[in-house]
Short mmCIF file of C-alpha atoms in Angstrom, two decimals:
data_model
loop_
_atom_site.label_atom_id
_atom_site.label_comp_id
_atom_site.label_asym_id
_atom_site.label_seq_id
_atom_site.Cartn_x
_atom_site.Cartn_y
_atom_site.Cartn_z
CA UNK A 1 -15.17 22.38 -12.74
CA UNK A 2 -12.33 20.39 -14.34
CA UNK A 3 -11.29 19.16 -17.70
CA UNK A 4 -12.33 15.52 -17.65
CA UNK A 5 -8.92 14.51 -18.97
CA UNK A 6 -7.24 15.87 -15.84
CA UNK A 7 -6.40 12.94 -13.56
CA UNK A 8 -4.55 15.13 -11.06
CA UNK A 9 -5.74 18.58 -10.10
CA UNK A 10 -3.85 20.62 -7.52
CA UNK A 11 -5.86 23.66 -6.53
CA UNK A 12 -4.20 26.55 -4.68
CA UNK A 13 -2.08 24.28 -2.47
CA UNK A 14 -0.49 25.73 0.66
CA UNK A 15 1.62 23.82 3.16
CA UNK A 16 3.16 25.03 6.40
CA UNK A 17 5.67 23.12 8.52
CA UNK A 18 5.36 24.99 11.79
CA UNK A 19 5.96 28.62 10.84
CA UNK A 20 7.79 27.77 7.64
CA UNK A 21 5.69 27.90 4.50
CA UNK A 22 6.95 25.19 2.17
CA UNK A 23 4.31 25.55 -0.55
CA UNK A 24 2.69 28.89 -1.41
CA UNK A 25 -0.37 28.47 -3.56
CA UNK A 26 0.51 25.93 -6.23
CA UNK A 27 -1.92 25.16 -9.06
CA UNK A 28 -1.20 22.27 -11.38
CA UNK A 29 -3.24 19.89 -13.50
CA UNK A 30 -1.96 16.70 -15.08
CA UNK A 31 -3.77 15.02 -17.95
CA UNK A 32 -4.19 11.30 -18.51
CA UNK A 33 -0.96 9.86 -19.93
CA UNK A 34 1.05 13.02 -19.36
CA UNK A 35 4.59 13.04 -17.96
CA UNK A 36 5.30 16.08 -15.81
CA UNK A 37 8.73 16.79 -14.37
CA UNK A 38 9.16 19.08 -11.39
CA UNK A 39 12.56 20.74 -11.00
CA UNK A 40 13.84 23.37 -8.63
CA UNK A 41 16.46 24.08 -5.95
CA UNK A 42 16.37 22.12 -2.72
CA UNK A 43 13.79 23.51 -0.34
CA UNK A 44 11.66 24.82 -3.20
CA UNK A 45 8.71 22.66 -2.10
CA UNK A 46 8.73 20.25 -5.05
CA UNK A 47 8.81 17.08 -2.94
CA UNK A 48 6.10 18.46 -0.67
CA UNK A 49 3.82 19.03 -3.64
CA UNK A 50 4.50 15.49 -4.86
CA UNK A 51 3.79 14.03 -1.40
CA UNK A 52 0.49 15.92 -1.24
CA UNK A 53 -0.63 14.09 -4.39
CA UNK A 54 -0.94 10.82 -2.46
CA UNK A 55 -1.73 12.47 0.87
CA UNK A 56 1.56 11.57 2.59
CA UNK A 57 1.54 15.26 3.43
CA UNK A 58 -1.75 16.90 4.32
CA UNK A 59 -2.13 20.37 2.77
CA UNK A 60 -2.63 23.25 5.18
CA UNK A 61 -4.85 24.89 2.60
CA UNK A 62 -6.13 24.11 -0.86
CA UNK A 63 -7.17 20.85 -2.43
CA UNK A 64 -5.88 17.89 -4.39
CA UNK A 65 -8.16 15.84 -6.66
CA UNK A 66 -7.28 12.44 -8.11
CA UNK A 67 -9.74 11.37 -10.82
CA UNK A 68 -12.12 13.94 -9.39
CA UNK A 69 -11.88 12.53 -5.86
CA UNK A 70 -11.11 15.18 -3.27
CA UNK A 71 -8.28 13.77 -1.08
CA UNK A 72 -8.78 16.08 1.88
CA UNK A 73 -12.47 15.19 2.15
CA UNK A 74 -13.02 13.20 5.34
CA UNK A 75 -15.34 10.82 3.48
CA UNK A 76 -12.63 9.86 0.97
CA UNK A 77 -11.13 6.40 1.46
CA UNK A 78 -7.51 7.44 1.12
CA UNK A 79 -6.25 3.84 0.98
CA UNK A 80 -8.36 3.21 -2.09
CA UNK A 81 -6.92 6.28 -3.82
CA UNK A 82 -3.36 5.39 -2.82
CA UNK A 83 -3.69 1.94 -4.38
CA UNK A 84 -4.19 3.77 -7.68
CA UNK A 85 -1.21 6.08 -7.16
CA UNK A 86 2.20 4.41 -7.09
CA UNK A 87 5.08 6.15 -5.35
CA UNK A 88 8.82 5.62 -5.73
CA UNK A 89 11.07 7.14 -3.08
CA UNK A 90 14.60 8.49 -3.14
CA UNK A 91 15.64 5.95 -0.49
CA UNK A 92 13.79 3.04 -2.19
CA UNK A 93 12.09 2.07 1.11
CA UNK A 94 11.95 -1.62 0.31
CA UNK A 95 10.84 -3.79 3.23
CA UNK A 96 14.15 -5.28 4.45
CA UNK A 97 12.58 -8.23 6.30
CA UNK A 98 10.85 -9.51 3.16
CA UNK A 99 12.28 -11.05 0.01
CA UNK A 100 12.00 -9.18 -3.28
CA UNK A 101 9.02 -11.32 -4.25
CA UNK A 102 7.30 -10.76 -0.89
CA UNK A 103 7.96 -7.02 -1.21
CA UNK A 104 5.97 -7.05 -4.43
CA UNK A 105 3.20 -9.42 -3.37
CA UNK A 106 2.33 -8.17 0.13
CA UNK A 107 0.29 -5.10 -0.87
CA UNK A 108 -1.32 -6.99 -3.74
CA UNK A 109 -2.61 -9.54 -1.26
CA UNK A 110 -3.57 -7.12 1.54
CA UNK A 111 -4.95 -4.27 -0.56
CA UNK A 112 -5.92 -5.78 -3.92
CA UNK A 113 -7.04 -9.03 -2.22
CA UNK A 114 -5.30 -11.14 -4.84
CA UNK A 115 -4.47 -14.71 -3.92
CA UNK A 116 -0.86 -15.84 -3.49
CA UNK A 117 -0.64 -17.44 -6.94
CA UNK A 118 -2.00 -14.46 -8.84
CA UNK A 119 0.09 -11.98 -6.84
CA UNK A 120 3.21 -14.02 -7.45
CA UNK A 121 2.54 -14.24 -11.16
CA UNK A 122 2.03 -10.47 -11.46
CA UNK A 123 5.14 -9.87 -9.34
CA UNK A 124 7.23 -12.01 -11.68
CA UNK A 125 5.86 -10.16 -14.72
CA UNK A 126 6.86 -6.83 -13.17
CA UNK A 127 10.27 -8.14 -12.12
CA UNK A 128 10.85 -9.30 -15.68
CA UNK A 129 9.79 -5.91 -16.93
CA UNK A 130 12.39 -4.16 -14.74
CA UNK A 131 14.95 -6.75 -15.81
CA UNK A 132 15.74 -8.70 -12.62
CA UNK A 133 13.44 -11.74 -12.37
CA UNK A 134 16.39 -13.78 -11.07
CA UNK A 135 16.44 -11.69 -7.87
CA UNK A 136 12.95 -12.78 -6.75
CA UNK A 137 14.19 -14.72 -3.72
CA UNK A 138 16.92 -12.28 -2.70
CA UNK A 139 16.60 -9.88 0.21
CA UNK A 140 16.84 -6.13 -0.51
CA UNK A 141 20.23 -5.79 1.23
CA UNK A 142 21.69 -8.26 -1.26
CA UNK A 143 20.87 -5.96 -4.18
CA UNK A 144 22.65 -2.91 -5.56
CA UNK A 145 20.99 0.49 -5.25
CA UNK A 146 19.85 0.44 -8.85
CA UNK A 147 18.35 -3.02 -8.47
CA UNK A 148 16.59 -1.98 -5.26
CA UNK A 149 15.04 1.01 -6.98
CA UNK A 150 13.87 -1.17 -9.87
CA UNK A 151 12.24 -3.53 -7.37
CA UNK A 152 10.55 -0.51 -5.78
CA UNK A 153 9.18 0.45 -9.19
CA UNK A 154 7.99 -3.13 -9.80
CA UNK A 155 6.35 -3.12 -6.35
CA UNK A 156 4.32 -0.04 -7.29
CA UNK A 157 3.48 -1.24 -10.79
CA UNK A 158 2.17 -4.57 -9.49
CA UNK A 159 -0.74 -2.63 -7.98
CA UNK A 160 -1.76 -1.53 -11.50
CA UNK A 161 -1.73 2.16 -10.60
CA UNK A 162 -3.18 4.84 -12.87
CA UNK A 163 -0.56 7.34 -11.77
CA UNK A 164 3.10 6.98 -10.79
CA UNK A 165 4.92 9.49 -8.59
CA UNK A 166 8.72 9.55 -8.43
CA UNK A 167 10.47 11.52 -5.69
CA UNK A 168 14.09 12.00 -6.81
CA UNK A 169 14.35 8.32 -7.77
CA UNK A 170 17.99 8.48 -8.86
CA UNK A 171 19.43 10.92 -6.30
CA UNK A 172 20.63 8.19 -3.94
CA UNK A 173 22.22 6.12 -6.69
CA UNK A 174 25.82 5.78 -7.83
CA UNK A 175 26.25 7.30 -11.32
CA UNK A 176 26.60 3.94 -13.10
CA UNK A 177 23.22 2.81 -11.77
CA UNK A 178 21.20 5.86 -12.74
CA UNK A 179 20.72 4.76 -16.34
CA UNK A 180 19.19 1.37 -15.53
CA UNK A 181 16.50 3.09 -13.44
CA UNK A 182 15.84 5.86 -15.96
CA UNK A 183 15.54 3.29 -18.76
CA UNK A 184 12.73 1.57 -16.88
CA UNK A 185 11.01 4.92 -16.29
CA UNK A 186 11.41 5.89 -19.93
CA UNK A 187 9.68 2.72 -21.14
CA UNK A 188 6.90 3.38 -18.66
CA UNK A 189 6.47 6.92 -20.00
CA UNK A 190 6.38 5.69 -23.60
CA UNK A 191 3.66 3.19 -22.66
CA UNK A 192 1.45 6.08 -21.62
CA UNK A 193 1.67 5.98 -17.82
CA UNK A 194 0.68 9.24 -16.15
CA UNK A 195 3.80 10.30 -14.26
CA UNK A 196 4.89 13.12 -12.00
CA UNK A 197 8.62 13.06 -11.43
CA UNK A 198 10.81 15.19 -9.20
CA UNK A 199 14.27 14.90 -10.74
CA UNK A 200 17.25 16.85 -12.02
CA UNK A 201 17.96 14.33 -14.80
CA UNK A 202 17.71 16.62 -17.81
CA UNK A 203 18.29 13.88 -20.35
CA UNK A 204 15.30 12.03 -19.01
CA UNK A 205 13.22 15.19 -19.00
CA UNK A 206 14.03 15.89 -22.64
CA UNK A 207 13.29 12.31 -23.67
CA UNK A 208 10.13 11.72 -21.67
CA UNK A 209 8.53 14.90 -20.37
CA UNK A 210 5.53 16.65 -21.85
CA UNK A 211 5.95 19.56 -19.48
CA UNK A 212 8.60 20.71 -17.02
CA UNK A 213 7.52 22.68 -13.98
CA UNK A 214 10.13 24.93 -12.38
CA UNK A 215 9.48 25.65 -8.70
CA UNK A 216 11.30 28.07 -6.43
CA UNK A 217 10.58 29.15 -2.88
CA UNK A 218 7.26 27.29 -2.67
CA UNK A 219 5.76 28.61 -5.90
CA UNK A 220 5.57 27.53 -9.53
CA UNK A 221 7.73 29.99 -11.45
CA UNK A 222 7.48 28.59 -14.95
CA UNK A 223 5.85 25.73 -16.84
CA UNK A 224 7.07 24.85 -20.32
CA UNK A 225 8.05 22.04 -22.64
CA UNK A 226 11.49 20.63 -21.77
CA UNK A 227 12.96 22.02 -24.97
CA UNK A 228 11.74 25.51 -24.23
CA UNK A 229 12.54 25.51 -20.53
CA UNK A 230 16.09 24.28 -20.90
CA UNK A 231 17.05 26.33 -23.97
CA UNK A 232 14.94 29.46 -23.59
CA UNK A 233 13.81 30.02 -19.99
CA UNK A 234 11.58 33.06 -19.53
CA UNK A 235 12.26 33.96 -15.89
CA UNK A 236 15.47 35.13 -14.26
CA UNK A 237 15.10 32.64 -11.43
CA UNK A 238 14.82 29.79 -13.91
CA UNK A 239 17.91 31.05 -15.76
CA UNK A 240 19.85 31.30 -12.50
CA UNK A 241 18.87 27.78 -11.48
CA UNK A 242 19.68 26.28 -14.87
CA UNK A 243 23.03 28.08 -15.00
CA UNK A 244 23.88 26.41 -11.69
CA UNK A 245 22.95 22.88 -12.67
CA UNK A 246 24.36 23.25 -16.18
CA UNK A 247 27.51 24.96 -14.91
CA UNK A 248 29.67 21.88 -15.22
CA UNK B 1 68.36 -9.04 22.21
CA UNK B 2 66.97 -11.37 19.57
CA UNK B 3 66.35 -13.97 22.20
CA UNK B 4 64.40 -11.47 24.24
CA UNK B 5 62.36 -10.39 21.21
CA UNK B 6 61.61 -13.98 20.43
CA UNK B 7 60.45 -14.52 23.95
CA UNK B 8 58.07 -11.55 23.96
CA UNK B 9 56.78 -12.40 20.50
CA UNK B 10 56.04 -15.90 21.60
CA UNK B 11 54.35 -14.73 24.73
CA UNK B 12 52.09 -12.10 23.14
CA UNK B 13 49.48 -14.30 21.40
CA UNK B 14 49.27 -16.75 24.30
CA UNK B 15 48.95 -13.83 26.71
CA UNK B 16 46.02 -12.31 24.84
CA UNK B 17 44.16 -15.62 24.68
CA UNK B 18 44.70 -15.90 28.40
CA UNK B 19 43.22 -12.43 28.81
CA UNK B 20 40.25 -13.08 26.56
CA UNK B 21 39.28 -16.35 28.21
CA UNK B 22 35.88 -16.13 30.03
CA UNK B 23 37.20 -16.81 33.53
CA UNK B 24 34.01 -15.43 35.05
CA UNK B 25 32.06 -18.23 33.40
CA UNK B 26 34.50 -20.80 34.78
CA UNK B 27 34.02 -19.34 38.25
CA UNK B 28 30.24 -19.53 37.95
CA UNK B 29 30.42 -23.10 36.65
CA UNK B 30 32.71 -24.05 39.54
CA UNK B 31 30.14 -22.60 41.94
CA UNK B 32 27.35 -24.57 40.26
CA UNK B 33 29.36 -27.81 40.27
CA UNK B 34 30.32 -27.33 43.90
CA UNK B 35 26.68 -26.89 44.78
CA UNK B 36 25.86 -30.03 42.81
CA UNK B 37 28.47 -32.00 44.72
CA UNK B 38 27.23 -30.66 48.05
CA UNK B 39 23.65 -31.62 47.20
CA UNK B 40 24.74 -35.09 46.10
CA UNK B 41 26.96 -35.79 49.11
CA UNK B 42 25.66 -33.77 52.05
CA UNK B 43 22.33 -34.98 53.49
CA UNK B 44 21.45 -31.52 54.85
CA UNK B 45 21.93 -29.93 51.44
CA UNK B 46 20.04 -32.73 49.75
CA UNK B 47 17.09 -32.37 52.10
CA UNK B 48 16.97 -28.60 51.58
CA UNK B 49 17.27 -29.00 47.82
CA UNK B 50 14.44 -31.52 47.60
CA UNK B 51 12.18 -29.37 49.71
CA UNK B 52 12.88 -26.10 47.90
CA UNK B 53 12.58 -27.42 44.37
CA UNK B 54 9.33 -28.81 45.63
CA UNK B 55 9.61 -32.59 45.65
CA UNK B 56 7.47 -32.94 48.73
CA UNK B 57 3.97 -33.90 49.73
CA UNK B 58 1.55 -35.46 47.32
CA UNK B 59 2.64 -35.20 43.74
CA UNK B 60 -0.12 -37.31 42.24
CA UNK B 61 -1.78 -34.18 40.93
CA UNK B 62 1.24 -33.23 38.88
CA UNK B 63 2.64 -34.75 35.70
CA UNK B 64 5.97 -36.57 35.82
CA UNK B 65 7.94 -33.62 34.51
CA UNK B 66 6.68 -31.46 37.35
CA UNK B 67 7.55 -34.18 39.84
CA UNK B 68 11.03 -34.39 38.39
CA UNK B 69 11.91 -30.72 38.38
CA UNK B 70 9.79 -29.93 41.40
CA UNK B 71 6.67 -27.95 42.08
CA UNK B 72 8.54 -24.95 43.44
CA UNK B 73 10.48 -24.54 40.22
CA UNK B 74 7.35 -25.18 38.18
CA UNK B 75 5.55 -22.37 39.99
CA UNK B 76 8.45 -20.00 39.33
CA UNK B 77 8.64 -20.97 35.65
CA UNK B 78 4.86 -20.88 35.22
CA UNK B 79 4.56 -17.48 36.89
CA UNK B 80 7.30 -16.09 34.70
CA UNK B 81 6.09 -17.59 31.42
CA UNK B 82 2.41 -16.70 31.79
CA UNK B 83 3.22 -13.35 33.36
CA UNK B 84 5.58 -12.48 30.52
CA UNK B 85 3.09 -13.56 27.86
CA UNK B 86 0.51 -11.16 29.32
CA UNK B 87 3.18 -8.49 29.83
CA UNK B 88 3.96 -8.71 26.09
CA UNK B 89 0.31 -8.03 25.29
CA UNK B 90 0.07 -5.14 27.78
CA UNK B 91 3.42 -3.79 26.62
CA UNK B 92 2.53 -3.92 22.92
CA UNK B 93 -0.83 -2.22 23.50
CA UNK B 94 0.67 0.46 25.73
CA UNK B 95 3.62 0.93 23.38
CA UNK B 96 1.26 1.46 20.45
CA UNK B 97 -0.88 3.76 22.59
CA UNK B 98 2.20 5.75 23.56
CA UNK B 99 2.83 6.72 19.91
CA UNK B 100 -0.83 6.99 18.92
CA UNK B 101 -2.12 10.30 17.60
CA UNK B 102 -5.32 9.75 19.61
CA UNK B 103 -5.14 11.98 22.69
CA UNK B 104 -7.06 9.62 24.99
CA UNK B 105 -5.11 6.50 23.99
CA UNK B 106 -1.78 8.27 24.27
CA UNK B 107 -2.49 9.76 27.68
CA UNK B 108 -3.87 6.49 29.01
CA UNK B 109 -0.70 4.72 27.90
CA UNK B 110 1.60 7.37 29.38
CA UNK B 111 -0.40 7.34 32.63
CA UNK B 112 0.00 3.56 32.89
CA UNK B 113 3.72 3.59 32.17
CA UNK B 114 4.57 6.51 34.48
CA UNK B 115 2.31 5.23 37.28
CA UNK B 116 3.95 1.81 37.32
CA UNK B 117 7.48 3.17 36.99
CA UNK B 118 6.95 5.46 39.95
CA UNK B 119 6.04 2.74 42.46
CA UNK B 120 8.35 -0.01 43.82
CA UNK B 121 7.69 -3.48 42.46
CA UNK B 122 7.04 -4.97 45.89
CA UNK B 123 4.47 -2.30 46.74
CA UNK B 124 2.79 -2.81 43.35
CA UNK B 125 2.51 -6.55 43.93
CA UNK B 126 0.63 -5.91 47.19
CA UNK B 127 -1.51 -3.20 45.63
CA UNK B 128 -2.48 -5.27 42.61
CA UNK B 129 -3.15 -8.41 44.65
CA UNK B 130 -5.10 -6.81 47.49
CA UNK B 131 -6.63 -3.69 45.94
CA UNK B 132 -6.82 -3.89 42.14
CA UNK B 133 -7.82 -7.54 41.73
CA UNK B 134 -10.59 -7.47 44.39
CA UNK B 135 -11.81 -4.21 42.86
CA UNK B 136 -11.97 -5.69 39.34
CA UNK B 137 -13.25 -9.11 40.40
CA UNK B 138 -15.77 -7.61 42.81
CA UNK B 139 -14.82 -8.23 46.41
CA UNK B 140 -12.03 -9.71 48.47
CA UNK B 141 -13.62 -13.18 48.45
CA UNK B 142 -13.96 -13.34 44.71
CA UNK B 143 -12.03 -16.59 44.56
CA UNK B 144 -9.15 -15.38 42.44
CA UNK B 145 -6.18 -17.44 43.58
CA UNK B 146 -3.05 -15.81 44.92
CA UNK B 147 -0.96 -17.29 42.14
CA UNK B 148 -3.26 -15.73 39.53
CA UNK B 149 -2.98 -12.39 41.31
CA UNK B 150 0.78 -12.76 41.35
CA UNK B 151 0.89 -13.46 37.61
CA UNK B 152 -1.42 -10.52 36.94
CA UNK B 153 0.70 -8.20 39.09
CA UNK B 154 3.93 -9.17 37.33
CA UNK B 155 2.25 -8.81 33.93
CA UNK B 156 1.04 -5.30 34.72
CA UNK B 157 4.41 -4.23 36.11
CA UNK B 158 6.48 -5.64 33.27
CA UNK B 159 3.94 -4.50 30.69
CA UNK B 160 4.92 -0.93 31.56
CA UNK B 161 8.62 -1.66 31.02
CA UNK B 162 7.95 -3.55 27.79
CA UNK B 163 5.79 -0.66 26.54
CA UNK B 164 8.86 1.56 26.46
CA UNK B 165 10.85 -1.16 24.68
CA UNK B 166 8.11 -1.61 22.06
CA UNK B 167 7.83 2.16 21.59
CA UNK B 168 11.58 2.51 21.09
CA UNK B 169 11.55 -0.47 18.71
CA UNK B 170 8.77 0.97 16.58
CA UNK B 171 10.39 4.40 16.54
CA UNK B 172 13.69 2.84 15.45
CA UNK B 173 12.14 1.87 12.11
CA UNK B 174 12.63 4.60 9.52
CA UNK B 175 9.61 6.73 8.64
CA UNK B 176 10.02 5.71 5.01
CA UNK B 177 8.84 2.17 5.81
CA UNK B 178 5.44 3.40 6.98
CA UNK B 179 5.23 5.83 4.05
CA UNK B 180 6.05 3.11 1.51
CA UNK B 181 3.45 0.79 3.02
CA UNK B 182 0.78 3.49 3.18
CA UNK B 183 1.53 4.67 -0.36
CA UNK B 184 0.76 1.13 -1.55
CA UNK B 185 -2.70 1.51 -0.05
CA UNK B 186 -2.19 -0.42 3.18
CA UNK B 187 -4.11 0.80 6.21
CA UNK B 188 -2.17 2.03 9.23
CA UNK B 189 -2.97 -1.25 11.01
CA UNK B 190 -1.83 -3.42 8.10
CA UNK B 191 1.40 -1.46 7.78
CA UNK B 192 2.02 -1.74 11.53
CA UNK B 193 1.36 -5.47 11.61
CA UNK B 194 3.08 -6.59 8.41
CA UNK B 195 5.85 -4.02 7.93
CA UNK B 196 6.76 -2.14 11.11
CA UNK B 197 6.28 -4.65 13.95
CA UNK B 198 8.17 -7.59 12.37
CA UNK B 199 11.20 -5.32 11.98
CA UNK B 200 10.76 -3.68 15.37
CA UNK B 201 10.46 -7.00 17.22
CA UNK B 202 13.65 -8.24 15.61
CA UNK B 203 15.45 -5.12 16.84
CA UNK B 204 14.15 -5.34 20.39
CA UNK B 205 14.62 -9.09 20.86
CA UNK B 206 17.76 -8.70 23.01
CA UNK B 207 15.96 -6.17 25.22
CA UNK B 208 12.93 -8.44 25.53
CA UNK B 209 15.23 -11.31 26.49
CA UNK B 210 16.84 -9.20 29.20
CA UNK B 211 13.45 -8.31 30.62
CA UNK B 212 12.39 -11.94 30.55
CA UNK B 213 15.36 -12.85 32.70
CA UNK B 214 14.72 -9.85 34.95
CA UNK B 215 11.15 -11.04 35.34
CA UNK B 216 12.27 -14.55 36.26
CA UNK B 217 14.26 -13.00 39.10
CA UNK B 218 11.50 -10.61 40.13
CA UNK B 219 9.06 -13.49 40.23
CA UNK B 220 10.71 -14.29 43.58
CA UNK B 221 8.81 -11.28 44.94
CA UNK B 222 5.51 -13.13 44.60
CA UNK B 223 6.58 -15.21 47.58
CA UNK B 224 5.23 -12.30 49.65
CA UNK B 225 1.77 -13.43 48.54
CA UNK B 226 2.53 -16.89 49.96
CA UNK B 227 2.67 -18.29 46.43
CA UNK B 228 4.87 -21.37 46.75
CA UNK B 229 7.55 -20.59 44.23
CA UNK B 230 11.15 -21.58 44.96
CA UNK B 231 11.78 -18.47 47.05
CA UNK B 232 8.79 -19.18 49.26
CA UNK B 233 9.90 -22.80 49.53
CA UNK B 234 13.36 -21.64 50.57
CA UNK B 235 11.98 -19.27 53.19
CA UNK B 236 9.67 -21.96 54.56
CA UNK B 237 12.49 -24.47 54.79
CA UNK B 238 14.86 -21.99 56.38
CA UNK B 239 12.40 -20.89 59.02
CA UNK B 240 11.32 -24.38 59.97
CA UNK B 241 14.78 -25.98 60.09
CA UNK B 242 17.04 -22.98 60.78
CA UNK B 243 19.25 -24.27 57.96
CA UNK B 244 19.74 -20.78 56.52
CA UNK B 245 23.06 -21.51 54.88
CA UNK B 246 21.78 -24.54 52.96
CA UNK B 247 18.43 -22.90 52.07
CA UNK B 248 19.72 -19.70 50.61
CA UNK B 249 22.74 -21.24 48.89
CA UNK B 250 20.41 -23.65 47.14
CA UNK B 251 18.00 -20.86 46.25
CA UNK B 252 20.91 -18.92 44.74
CA UNK B 253 22.02 -22.05 42.92
CA UNK B 254 18.55 -22.64 41.45
CA UNK B 255 18.09 -19.07 40.19
CA UNK B 256 21.59 -18.86 38.78
CA UNK B 257 21.09 -22.13 36.89
CA UNK B 258 17.81 -20.89 35.43
CA UNK B 259 19.01 -17.41 34.44
CA UNK B 260 22.30 -18.65 33.01
CA UNK B 261 20.56 -21.34 30.94
CA UNK B 262 18.10 -18.76 29.69
CA UNK B 263 20.69 -16.20 28.70
CA UNK B 264 22.70 -18.86 26.84
CA UNK B 265 19.52 -19.94 25.05
CA UNK B 266 18.71 -16.35 24.16
CA UNK B 267 22.19 -15.75 22.78
CA UNK B 268 21.87 -18.84 20.62
CA UNK B 269 18.42 -17.78 19.46
CA UNK B 270 19.58 -14.25 18.60
CA UNK B 271 22.52 -15.57 16.62
CA UNK B 272 20.21 -17.91 14.72
CA UNK B 273 17.81 -15.10 13.94
CA UNK B 274 20.65 -12.79 12.99
CA UNK B 275 21.60 -15.17 10.21
CA UNK B 276 18.16 -14.95 8.65
CA UNK B 277 17.85 -11.17 8.60
#
């Protein structure tokens, strides 16, 4: 049924919130090691699609497969799948009552069943990777937004996920902090992590993306390489959207 | 003109300190000290005090601490502490049930909370002690002591109030916390226990403290079951000696001392916790 290289398959996805249809039949496959960026105006359904990939939203219709595992199947152990799919949120969602180190170790211990020592060691490796090992004992509220988001990335990476999802990871950040987060994501992309990213950061898309998906009004309008999509969009809706975000 | 300005300027800071001073606390402390003096100097007050706090009869069965503070007070404190501990369990379970997606659990929890809230506390104490407990334990002569029934009744009643506090506390935590925990692969239960509840409990601590104090006061209602807490002791003393003034002043004095101590302790505890958040 699928290409064996496809780690994410979204098959005819529909999602209703009450009477409002947020996603109208989206099909999308992501190969191992691929970086896919989803762009589109607000309300276009891009975040909903992303959240269906780790079952934070349950599709009204259609199916999502991770490594061939059907998420909507009642027999699927969703927690097992989620441990393989990291997610980074717009609002960071660090656990404010835990230190940075505890934020990164708690799921390792509860879900991966690692002991305290091992979890701590992996946490420190990831903190070093995102460039703030010295903040291990700080509480989230003592960190800047950019630092918090980097901790959130480290928290996901410590689970050794196969896939990373990013839901507008820089939208809540002050401009001077955006780069430090994107730099971390860029390294991750170069290392071959499979990533699906909802973002408007065009520089990042050009540097890291294999494909850019443009969504509007719940549907995929256009899929292309970043170069092609940004310089030579095929659809009027894509042109209109790009003219708005490139306008200044 | 300048002299007048100087005068008002001088007066202003002193005046505001005078306004901010907790005079109410001074008044309460004066009341407590006056009661202390009366108990120490007036034989009638002393006799009433000793009886009501419970320093009577054979005390061999009780440890020294109990003998010192009195059996009446011990019964009140014990009823409140044990009752509240059970109420916390009932409240947490009902609060979780209240927000559960399971239809049966949710409706059971709402039924419990609404049922209890719709009936006066005094009526509930009678109903639990004389209807519910015999029904559960199998018969009126099942040997469950009145003090156990009293504790059970208070726990059930306050569990319903605490359920709403727990529910509000859990709902006060942003949805993103649960989503972040679940996206890391935690089960709903793990996320609740390790991520949501620790934050929720911290938020609701002042409310829990208030209900603890409210329960200490409501524990006086168990005297209707002839449980010999301080209120029952006071009523017994008053009716056998006709010393109503002494009895009820001392009862007031005892409760006020306990509740005031508790609320000061809670404030200190909250401030200490606040520093660590």
